[in-house]
PDB file of C-alpha atoms and ligand atoms in Angstrom:
ATOM      1  CA  MET A1345     -12.028  -9.517  11.201  1.00  0.00           C
ATOM      2  CA  VAL A1346     -13.434 -11.001   7.938  1.00  0.00           C
ATOM      3  CA  ALA A1347     -16.980 -10.006   8.968  1.00  0.00           C
ATOM      4  CA  ARG A1348     -15.839  -6.483   9.918  1.00  0.00           C
ATOM      5  CA  ALA A1349     -14.141  -5.924   6.507  1.00  0.00           C
ATOM      6  CA  ALA A1350     -17.173  -7.358   4.561  1.00  0.00           C
ATOM      7  CA  ARG A1351     -19.549  -5.177   6.480  1.00  0.00           C
ATOM      8  CA  ALA A1352     -17.995  -1.872   5.030  1.00  0.00           C
ATOM      9  CA  THR A1353     -20.070  -0.561   2.375  1.00  0.00           C
ATOM     10  CA  ASP A1354     -17.789   2.157   1.156  1.00  0.00           C
ATOM     11  CA  LEU A1355     -14.179   3.261   1.557  1.00  0.00           C
ATOM     12  CA  ALA A1356     -14.933   5.776   4.386  1.00  0.00           C
ATOM     13  CA  ASP A1357     -16.397   2.961   6.305  1.00  0.00           C
ATOM     14  CA  LEU A1358     -13.643   0.735   5.651  1.00  0.00           C
ATOM     15  CA  ASP A1359     -11.098   3.245   6.631  1.00  0.00           C
ATOM     16  CA  ALA A1360     -12.867   3.824   9.891  1.00  0.00           C
ATOM     17  CA  GLU A1361     -13.085   0.036  10.678  1.00  0.00           C
ATOM     18  CA  VAL A1362      -9.589  -0.754   9.786  1.00  0.00           C
ATOM     19  CA  SER A1363      -8.141   2.161  11.995  1.00  0.00           C
ATOM     20  CA  ASP A1364      -9.709   0.483  14.962  1.00  0.00           C
ATOM     21  CA  CYS A1365      -8.379  -3.146  14.482  1.00  0.00           C
ATOM     22  CA  PHE A1366      -6.295  -4.905  17.069  1.00  0.00           C
ATOM     23  CA  ALA A1367      -6.216  -8.432  15.455  1.00  0.00           C
ATOM     24  CA  CYS A1368      -2.263  -8.926  15.513  1.00  0.00           C
ATOM     25  CA  PRO A1369      -0.978  -8.762  19.164  1.00  0.00           C
ATOM     26  CA  ARG A1370       2.788  -8.219  18.075  1.00  0.00           C
ATOM     27  CA  LEU A1371       2.022  -5.594  15.683  1.00  0.00           C
ATOM     28  CA  VAL A1372      -0.319  -3.768  18.021  1.00  0.00           C
ATOM     29  CA  ARG A1373       2.394  -3.686  20.679  1.00  0.00           C
ATOM     30  CA  TRP A1374       5.024  -2.548  18.155  1.00  0.00           C
ATOM     31  CA  ARG A1375       2.933   0.326  16.576  1.00  0.00           C
ATOM     32  CA  GLU A1376       2.018   1.588  20.065  1.00  0.00           C
ATOM     33  CA  GLU A1377       5.532   1.275  21.413  1.00  0.00           C
ATOM     34  CA  VAL A1378       6.985   3.397  18.513  1.00  0.00           C
ATOM     35  CA  ALA A1379       4.245   6.010  18.982  1.00  0.00           C
ATOM     36  CA  ARG A1380       5.141   6.147  22.681  1.00  0.00           C
ATOM     37  CA  THR A1381       8.931   6.165  22.367  1.00  0.00           C
ATOM     38  CA  ARG A1382       9.149   8.290  19.116  1.00  0.00           C
ATOM     39  CA  ARG A1383      12.195   9.175  17.136  1.00  0.00           C
ATOM     40  CA  ALA A1384      14.061  12.263  18.479  1.00  0.00           C
ATOM     41  CA  ALA A1385      13.365  14.309  15.362  1.00  0.00           C
ATOM     42  CA  PHE A1386       9.600  13.861  15.912  1.00  0.00           C
ATOM     43  CA  ARG A1387       9.433  13.989  19.935  1.00  0.00           C
ATOM     44  CA  GLU A1388       7.067  16.888  19.803  1.00  0.00           C
ATOM     45  CA  GLN A1389       4.638  15.231  17.550  1.00  0.00           C
ATOM     46  CA  GLU A1390       1.584  12.882  18.428  1.00  0.00           C
ATOM     47  CA  TYR A1391       1.958   9.763  16.367  1.00  0.00           C
ATOM     48  CA  TRP A1392      -0.952   8.103  14.934  1.00  0.00           C
ATOM     49  CA  GLY A1393       0.115   4.628  16.244  1.00  0.00           C
ATOM     50  CA  ARG A1394      -2.762   2.660  14.638  1.00  0.00           C
ATOM     51  CA  PRO A1395      -3.500   0.839  11.452  1.00  0.00           C
ATOM     52  CA  VAL A1396      -3.034   3.124   8.351  1.00  0.00           C
ATOM     53  CA  PRO A1397      -5.917   3.027   5.826  1.00  0.00           C
ATOM     54  CA  GLY A1398      -5.672   3.295   2.127  1.00  0.00           C
ATOM     55  CA  PHE A1399      -5.419   6.720   0.364  1.00  0.00           C
ATOM     56  CA  GLY A1400      -6.519   8.252  -2.729  1.00  0.00           C
ATOM     57  CA  ALA A1401      -9.180   8.394  -5.295  1.00  0.00           C
ATOM     58  CA  VAL A1402     -12.523   6.311  -4.668  1.00  0.00           C
ATOM     59  CA  ASP A1403     -12.835   5.701  -8.342  1.00  0.00           C
ATOM     60  CA  ALA A1404      -9.198   4.751  -8.946  1.00  0.00           C
ATOM     61  CA  ARG A1405      -8.139   3.027 -12.120  1.00  0.00           C
ATOM     62  CA  ILE A1406      -4.626   2.485 -10.740  1.00  0.00           C
ATOM     63  CA  ALA A1407      -3.754   0.795  -7.367  1.00  0.00           C
ATOM     64  CA  ILE A1408      -0.399   0.940  -5.794  1.00  0.00           C
ATOM     65  CA  LEU A1409       0.070  -2.016  -3.344  1.00  0.00           C
ATOM     66  CA  GLY A1410       2.905  -1.557  -0.792  1.00  0.00           C
ATOM     67  CA  LEU A1411       4.011  -3.820   1.945  1.00  0.00           C
ATOM     68  CA  ALA A1412       3.184  -2.081   5.276  1.00  0.00           C
ATOM     69  CA  PRO A1413       3.398   1.434   6.791  1.00  0.00           C
ATOM     70  CA  ALA A1414       6.694   2.638   8.018  1.00  0.00           C
ATOM     71  CA  ALA A1415       7.181   2.999  11.915  1.00  0.00           C
ATOM     72  CA  HIS A1416       8.092   6.816  11.679  1.00  0.00           C
ATOM     73  CA  GLY A1417       6.278   7.419   8.304  1.00  0.00           C
ATOM     74  CA  GLY A1418       2.626   6.331   8.154  1.00  0.00           C
ATOM     75  CA  ASN A1419       2.583   5.029  11.721  1.00  0.00           C
ATOM     76  CA  ARG A1420       3.422   8.801  12.617  1.00  0.00           C
ATOM     77  CA  THR A1421       1.279  10.654  10.261  1.00  0.00           C
ATOM     78  CA  GLY A1422      -1.595   8.286   9.751  1.00  0.00           C
ATOM     79  CA  ARG A1423      -1.390   8.392   6.096  1.00  0.00           C
ATOM     80  CA  ILE A1424       0.353   5.748   3.966  1.00  0.00           C
ATOM     81  CA  PHE A1425       3.859   6.593   2.648  1.00  0.00           C
ATOM     82  CA  THR A1426       3.543   9.999   4.309  1.00  0.00           C
ATOM     83  CA  GLY A1427       6.384  11.610   6.149  1.00  0.00           C
ATOM     84  CA  ASP A1428       9.200   9.281   5.042  1.00  0.00           C
ATOM     85  CA  ARG A1429      11.816   8.945   2.458  1.00  0.00           C
ATOM     86  CA  SER A1430      10.035   6.315   0.532  1.00  0.00           C
ATOM     87  CA  GLY A1431       6.984   8.632   0.227  1.00  0.00           C
ATOM     88  CA  ASP A1432       9.251  11.396  -0.997  1.00  0.00           C
ATOM     89  CA  VAL A1433      10.272   9.274  -3.874  1.00  0.00           C
ATOM     90  CA  LEU A1434       6.903   7.792  -4.610  1.00  0.00           C
ATOM     91  CA  PHE A1435       4.936  11.032  -4.603  1.00  0.00           C
ATOM     92  CA  ALA A1436       7.667  12.823  -6.592  1.00  0.00           C
ATOM     93  CA  ALA A1437       7.110  10.135  -9.269  1.00  0.00           C
ATOM     94  CA  LEU A1438       3.201  10.414  -9.103  1.00  0.00           C
ATOM     95  CA  HIS A1439       3.402  14.085  -9.447  1.00  0.00           C
ATOM     96  CA  ARG A1440       5.698  13.732 -12.610  1.00  0.00           C
ATOM     97  CA  ALA A1441       3.190  11.209 -13.990  1.00  0.00           C
ATOM     98  CA  GLY A1442       0.195  13.715 -13.496  1.00  0.00           C
ATOM     99  CA  LEU A1443      -1.263  11.421 -10.866  1.00  0.00           C
ATOM    100  CA  ALA A1444      -0.626  13.676  -7.679  1.00  0.00           C
ATOM    101  CA  ASN A1445      -1.346  17.217  -7.393  1.00  0.00           C
ATOM    102  CA  GLN A1446       1.966  17.837  -5.513  1.00  0.00           C
ATOM    103  CA  PRO A1447       5.375  16.094  -5.410  1.00  0.00           C
ATOM    104  CA  THR A1448       5.510  15.796  -1.593  1.00  0.00           C
ATOM    105  CA  SER A1449       3.598  13.996   1.169  1.00  0.00           C
ATOM    106  CA  ILE A1450       4.511  15.419   4.583  1.00  0.00           C
ATOM    107  CA  ALA A1451       1.316  15.233   6.763  1.00  0.00           C
ATOM    108  CA  ALA A1452      -2.181  14.153   6.516  1.00  0.00           C
ATOM    109  CA  ASP A1453      -3.482  17.670   6.223  1.00  0.00           C
ATOM    110  CA  ASP A1454      -1.032  18.852   3.588  1.00  0.00           C
ATOM    111  CA  GLY A1455      -3.416  19.101   0.838  1.00  0.00           C
ATOM    112  CA  LEU A1456      -2.160  16.097  -1.271  1.00  0.00           C
ATOM    113  CA  THR A1457      -4.755  14.472  -3.644  1.00  0.00           C
ATOM    114  CA  LEU A1458      -4.377  11.804  -6.185  1.00  0.00           C
ATOM    115  CA  ARG A1459      -6.072  11.401  -9.551  1.00  0.00           C
ATOM    116  CA  ASP A1460      -7.280   8.014 -10.694  1.00  0.00           C
ATOM    117  CA  THR A1461      -4.954   6.309  -8.113  1.00  0.00           C
ATOM    118  CA  ARG A1462      -5.264   4.716  -4.718  1.00  0.00           C
ATOM    119  CA  ILE A1463      -2.490   3.551  -2.460  1.00  0.00           C
ATOM    120  CA  PHE A1464      -2.753   0.837   0.067  1.00  0.00           C
ATOM    121  CA  SER A1465      -0.584  -1.897   1.869  1.00  0.00           C
ATOM    122  CA  ALA A1466      -0.845  -5.532   2.293  1.00  0.00           C
ATOM    123  CA  VAL A1467      -0.428  -5.234   6.011  1.00  0.00           C
ATOM    124  CA  ARG A1468      -1.994  -2.135   7.571  1.00  0.00           C
ATOM    125  CA  CYS A1469       0.258  -1.796  10.807  1.00  0.00           C
ATOM    126  CA  ALA A1470       3.843  -0.890  10.829  1.00  0.00           C
ATOM    127  CA  PRO A1471       5.942  -4.217  11.615  1.00  0.00           C
ATOM    128  CA  PRO A1472       9.287  -4.433  13.228  1.00  0.00           C
ATOM    129  CA  ASP A1473      12.107  -4.410  10.734  1.00  0.00           C
ATOM    130  CA  ASN A1474       9.508  -3.822   8.065  1.00  0.00           C
ATOM    131  CA  LYS A1475       8.785  -7.635   8.106  1.00  0.00           C
ATOM    132  CA  PRO A1476       5.412  -8.794   8.929  1.00  0.00           C
ATOM    133  CA  THR A1477       5.041 -12.657   9.389  1.00  0.00           C
ATOM    134  CA  PRO A1478       3.036 -14.819   6.956  1.00  0.00           C
ATOM    135  CA  GLU A1479       0.302 -15.177   9.656  1.00  0.00           C
ATOM    136  CA  GLU A1480       0.077 -11.388  10.033  1.00  0.00           C
ATOM    137  CA  ARG A1481      -0.125 -10.943   6.300  1.00  0.00           C
ATOM    138  CA  ASP A1482      -3.031 -13.416   6.214  1.00  0.00           C
ATOM    139  CA  THR A1483      -4.838 -11.960   9.098  1.00  0.00           C
ATOM    140  CA  CYS A1484      -4.699  -8.446   7.577  1.00  0.00           C
ATOM    141  CA  ALA A1485      -5.726  -9.743   4.054  1.00  0.00           C
ATOM    142  CA  PRO A1486      -9.661  -9.137   4.557  1.00  0.00           C
ATOM    143  CA  TRP A1487      -8.958  -5.539   4.579  1.00  0.00           C
ATOM    144  CA  LEU A1488      -7.010  -5.549   1.340  1.00  0.00           C
ATOM    145  CA  HIS A1489      -9.611  -7.778  -0.188  1.00  0.00           C
ATOM    146  CA  ARG A1490     -12.418  -5.429   0.825  1.00  0.00           C
ATOM    147  CA  GLU A1491     -10.727  -2.341  -0.303  1.00  0.00           C
ATOM    148  CA  VAL A1492     -10.076  -4.005  -3.682  1.00  0.00           C
ATOM    149  CA  ALA A1493     -13.707  -5.128  -3.892  1.00  0.00           C
ATOM    150  CA  LEU A1494     -14.853  -1.550  -3.285  1.00  0.00           C
ATOM    151  CA  ILE A1495     -12.867  -0.123  -6.117  1.00  0.00           C
ATOM    152  CA  ARG A1496     -13.418  -3.000  -8.436  1.00  0.00           C
ATOM    153  CA  PRO A1497     -15.839  -1.270 -10.884  1.00  0.00           C
ATOM    154  CA  THR A1498     -12.932   1.218 -11.894  1.00  0.00           C
ATOM    155  CA  LEU A1499      -9.867  -0.640 -11.066  1.00  0.00           C
ATOM    156  CA  ARG A1500      -7.636  -1.582 -14.290  1.00  0.00           C
ATOM    157  CA  VAL A1501      -4.067  -1.695 -13.155  1.00  0.00           C
ATOM    158  CA  VAL A1502      -2.201  -2.882  -9.849  1.00  0.00           C
ATOM    159  CA  VAL A1503       1.427  -1.824  -9.239  1.00  0.00           C
ATOM    160  CA  ALA A1504       2.795  -4.174  -6.751  1.00  0.00           C
ATOM    161  CA  LEU A1505       5.844  -2.469  -5.092  1.00  0.00           C
ATOM    162  CA  GLY A1506       8.221  -5.377  -4.260  1.00  0.00           C
ATOM    163  CA  ALA A1507       7.809  -9.099  -3.897  1.00  0.00           C
ATOM    164  CA  PHE A1508       5.671  -9.119  -0.746  1.00  0.00           C
ATOM    165  CA  ALA A1509       3.029  -7.027  -2.371  1.00  0.00           C
ATOM    166  CA  TRP A1510       3.268  -9.220  -5.529  1.00  0.00           C
ATOM    167  CA  THR A1511       2.779 -12.289  -3.509  1.00  0.00           C
ATOM    168  CA  ALA A1512      -0.144 -10.808  -1.588  1.00  0.00           C
ATOM    169  CA  TRP A1513      -1.984 -10.059  -4.787  1.00  0.00           C
ATOM    170  CA  TRP A1514      -2.737 -13.702  -5.695  1.00  0.00           C
ATOM    171  CA  PRO A1515      -5.208 -14.404  -2.924  1.00  0.00           C
ATOM    172  CA  VAL A1516      -7.057 -11.188  -4.088  1.00  0.00           C
ATOM    173  CA  LEU A1517      -7.787 -12.880  -7.413  1.00  0.00           C
ATOM    174  CA  HIS A1518      -9.609 -15.777  -5.711  1.00  0.00           C
ATOM    175  CA  GLN A1519     -11.345 -13.788  -2.987  1.00  0.00           C
ATOM    176  CA  VAL A1520     -12.451 -10.625  -5.094  1.00  0.00           C
ATOM    177  CA  TYR A1521     -12.434 -11.819  -8.657  1.00  0.00           C
ATOM    178  CA  GLY A1522     -13.262 -15.427  -8.300  1.00  0.00           C
ATOM    179  CA  GLN A1523     -10.374 -16.348 -10.380  1.00  0.00           C
ATOM    180  CA  ARG A1524      -7.982 -19.210  -9.694  1.00  0.00           C
ATOM    181  CA  PRO A1525      -4.378 -17.743  -9.347  1.00  0.00           C
ATOM    182  CA  PRO A1526      -2.121 -18.876 -12.027  1.00  0.00           C
ATOM    183  CA  SER A1527       0.130 -21.957 -11.218  1.00  0.00           C
ATOM    184  CA  PRO A1528       3.098 -21.654 -11.051  1.00  0.00           C
ATOM    185  CA  ARG A1529       2.692 -18.141  -9.802  1.00  0.00           C
ATOM    186  CA  PRO A1530       4.616 -15.613 -11.955  1.00  0.00           C
ATOM    187  CA  ARG A1531       7.738 -14.401 -10.488  1.00  0.00           C
ATOM    188  CA  PHE A1532       8.173 -10.929  -9.141  1.00  0.00           C
ATOM    189  CA  GLY A1533      10.660  -8.658 -10.964  1.00  0.00           C
ATOM    190  CA  HIS A1534      10.797  -5.097 -11.726  1.00  0.00           C
ATOM    191  CA  GLY A1535       8.842  -4.579 -14.935  1.00  0.00           C
ATOM    192  CA  ALA A1536       7.154  -7.989 -14.670  1.00  0.00           C
ATOM    193  CA  HIS A1537       3.590  -7.984 -15.999  1.00  0.00           C
ATOM    194  CA  TRP A1538       0.778 -10.472 -15.469  1.00  0.00           C
ATOM    195  CA  SER A1539      -2.528 -10.194 -17.361  1.00  0.00           C
ATOM    196  CA  GLY A1540      -5.628 -11.998 -16.267  1.00  0.00           C
ATOM    197  CA  THR A1541      -8.960 -12.479 -17.969  1.00  0.00           C
ATOM    198  CA  ALA A1542     -11.382 -10.624 -15.642  1.00  0.00           C
ATOM    199  CA  ALA A1543      -8.762  -9.206 -13.144  1.00  0.00           C
ATOM    200  CA  PRO A1544      -6.622  -5.876 -13.310  1.00  0.00           C
ATOM    201  CA  GLU A1545      -3.272  -6.090 -15.059  1.00  0.00           C
ATOM    202  CA  LEU A1546      -0.532  -6.610 -12.459  1.00  0.00           C
ATOM    203  CA  LEU A1547       2.795  -4.723 -12.755  1.00  0.00           C
ATOM    204  CA  GLY A1548       5.892  -5.453 -10.654  1.00  0.00           C
ATOM    205  CA  CYS A1549       8.078  -2.459  -9.431  1.00  0.00           C
ATOM    206  CA  TYR A1550      10.882  -2.591  -7.111  1.00  0.00           C
ATOM    207  CA  HIS A1551       9.920  -1.106  -3.621  1.00  0.00           C
ATOM    208  CA  VAL A1552      10.547   2.573  -3.096  1.00  0.00           C
ATOM    209  CA  SER A1553      12.496   1.761  -0.047  1.00  0.00           C
ATOM    210  CA  GLN A1554      15.745   3.599   0.892  1.00  0.00           C
ATOM    211  CA  GLN A1555      17.651   0.359   0.358  1.00  0.00           C
ATOM    212  CA  ASN A1556      16.583   0.481  -3.361  1.00  0.00           C
ATOM    213  CA  THR A1557      16.538   4.151  -4.148  1.00  0.00           C
ATOM    214  CA  PHE A1558      19.792   5.149  -2.378  1.00  0.00           C
ATOM    215  CA  THR A1559      21.699   2.421  -3.971  1.00  0.00           C
ATOM    216  CA  GLY A1560      20.368   3.181  -7.502  1.00  0.00           C
ATOM    217  CA  ARG A1561      18.645  -0.172  -7.912  1.00  0.00           C
ATOM    218  CA  LEU A1562      15.449   1.864  -8.567  1.00  0.00           C
ATOM    219  CA  THR A1563      15.900   5.208 -10.082  1.00  0.00           C
ATOM    220  CA  PRO A1564      13.342   7.845 -10.861  1.00  0.00           C
ATOM    221  CA  GLU A1565      13.483   6.969 -14.721  1.00  0.00           C
ATOM    222  CA  MET A1566      12.592   3.366 -13.833  1.00  0.00           C
ATOM    223  CA  LEU A1567       9.521   4.658 -11.865  1.00  0.00           C
ATOM    224  CA  ASP A1568       8.463   6.834 -14.640  1.00  0.00           C
ATOM    225  CA  ASP A1569       8.548   3.906 -16.927  1.00  0.00           C
ATOM    226  CA  VAL A1570       6.371   1.892 -14.521  1.00  0.00           C
ATOM    227  CA  PHE A1571       3.726   4.659 -13.907  1.00  0.00           C
ATOM    228  CA  GLY A1572       3.793   5.553 -17.685  1.00  0.00           C
ATOM    229  CA  ARG A1573       3.024   1.909 -18.453  1.00  0.00           C
ATOM    230  CA  ALA A1574       0.383   1.729 -15.632  1.00  0.00           C
ATOM    231  CA  LYS A1575      -1.429   4.884 -17.091  1.00  0.00           C
ATOM    232  CA  GLN A1576      -1.435   3.392 -20.605  1.00  0.00           C
ATOM    233  CA  LEU A1577      -2.859   0.193 -19.521  1.00  0.00           C
ATOM    234  CA  ALA A1578      -5.519   1.776 -17.392  1.00  0.00           C
ATOM    235  CA  GLY A1579      -6.415   4.289 -20.091  1.00  0.00           C
ATOM    236  CA  VAL A1580      -5.454   7.194 -17.973  1.00  0.00           C
ATOM    237  CA  ASP A1581      -4.412  10.309 -19.953  1.00  0.00           C
TER     238      ASP A1581
HETATM  239  S1  SF4 B1025      -1.910  -5.745  10.665  1.00  0.00           S
HETATM  240 FE1  SF4 B1025      -3.913  -5.675   9.914  1.00  0.00          FE
HETATM  241  S2  SF4 B1025      -5.140  -7.338  10.966  1.00  0.00           S
HETATM  242 FE2  SF4 B1025      -3.170  -6.879  12.141  1.00  0.00          FE
HETATM  243  S3  SF4 B1025      -3.886  -5.437  13.732  1.00  0.00           S
HETATM  244 FE3  SF4 B1025      -3.081  -4.147  11.866  1.00  0.00          FE
HETATM  245  S4  SF4 B1025      -4.880  -3.778  10.754  1.00  0.00           S
HETATM  246 FE4  SF4 B1025      -5.382  -5.416  12.070  1.00  0.00          FE
END
């Protein structure tokens, strides 16, 4: 796994390698079972049912780090945050911020492109109940580390969506930037900001899950503030 990730010389290579990963037995079973049984509304569609690679600009200054693909979103369409309510909220906000060319993300061939931004998740396969185990997170980490290494020359800001992504960032500091993570670790919160010396700025943002957006815990205005701040810190117009 570590060797396979390290072998990838560019993002296209990495995307191909990660799409063919079978390292976590529980997640492989789950992603394939969901793809086989399908949700009634998508019965006629063929699910992707595999790990979901990152998406967006190869020269991204801003990275958005999520938890894992959704069972009937990314696991269905093959593109992260695509085809589910979380993606509706996220891409509408990115479009308002001028970072996406359209406000919707429906299917992998819908023409969506991102500017200065790349989106990926800490765990690349859809987990049951959206809850990967710590072991699965650690097994998947080399894919994340390699993806960050490949965009390191341009990357300036990372927006961590939720506490899981925030926690997954600290090993990246060590593995990719050779920097010792701060101790104690800064706590996750919406609007939290951590600044390293040689690493990208880290911003915390509540996850764009329905649990947060339907209840008003995370509003469109709050997302606009986070992406506005990310753009400012990254030097994106
Ligand atoms: S979660 Fe990551 S490491 Fe595990 S099977 Fe999926 S891509 Fe591979």
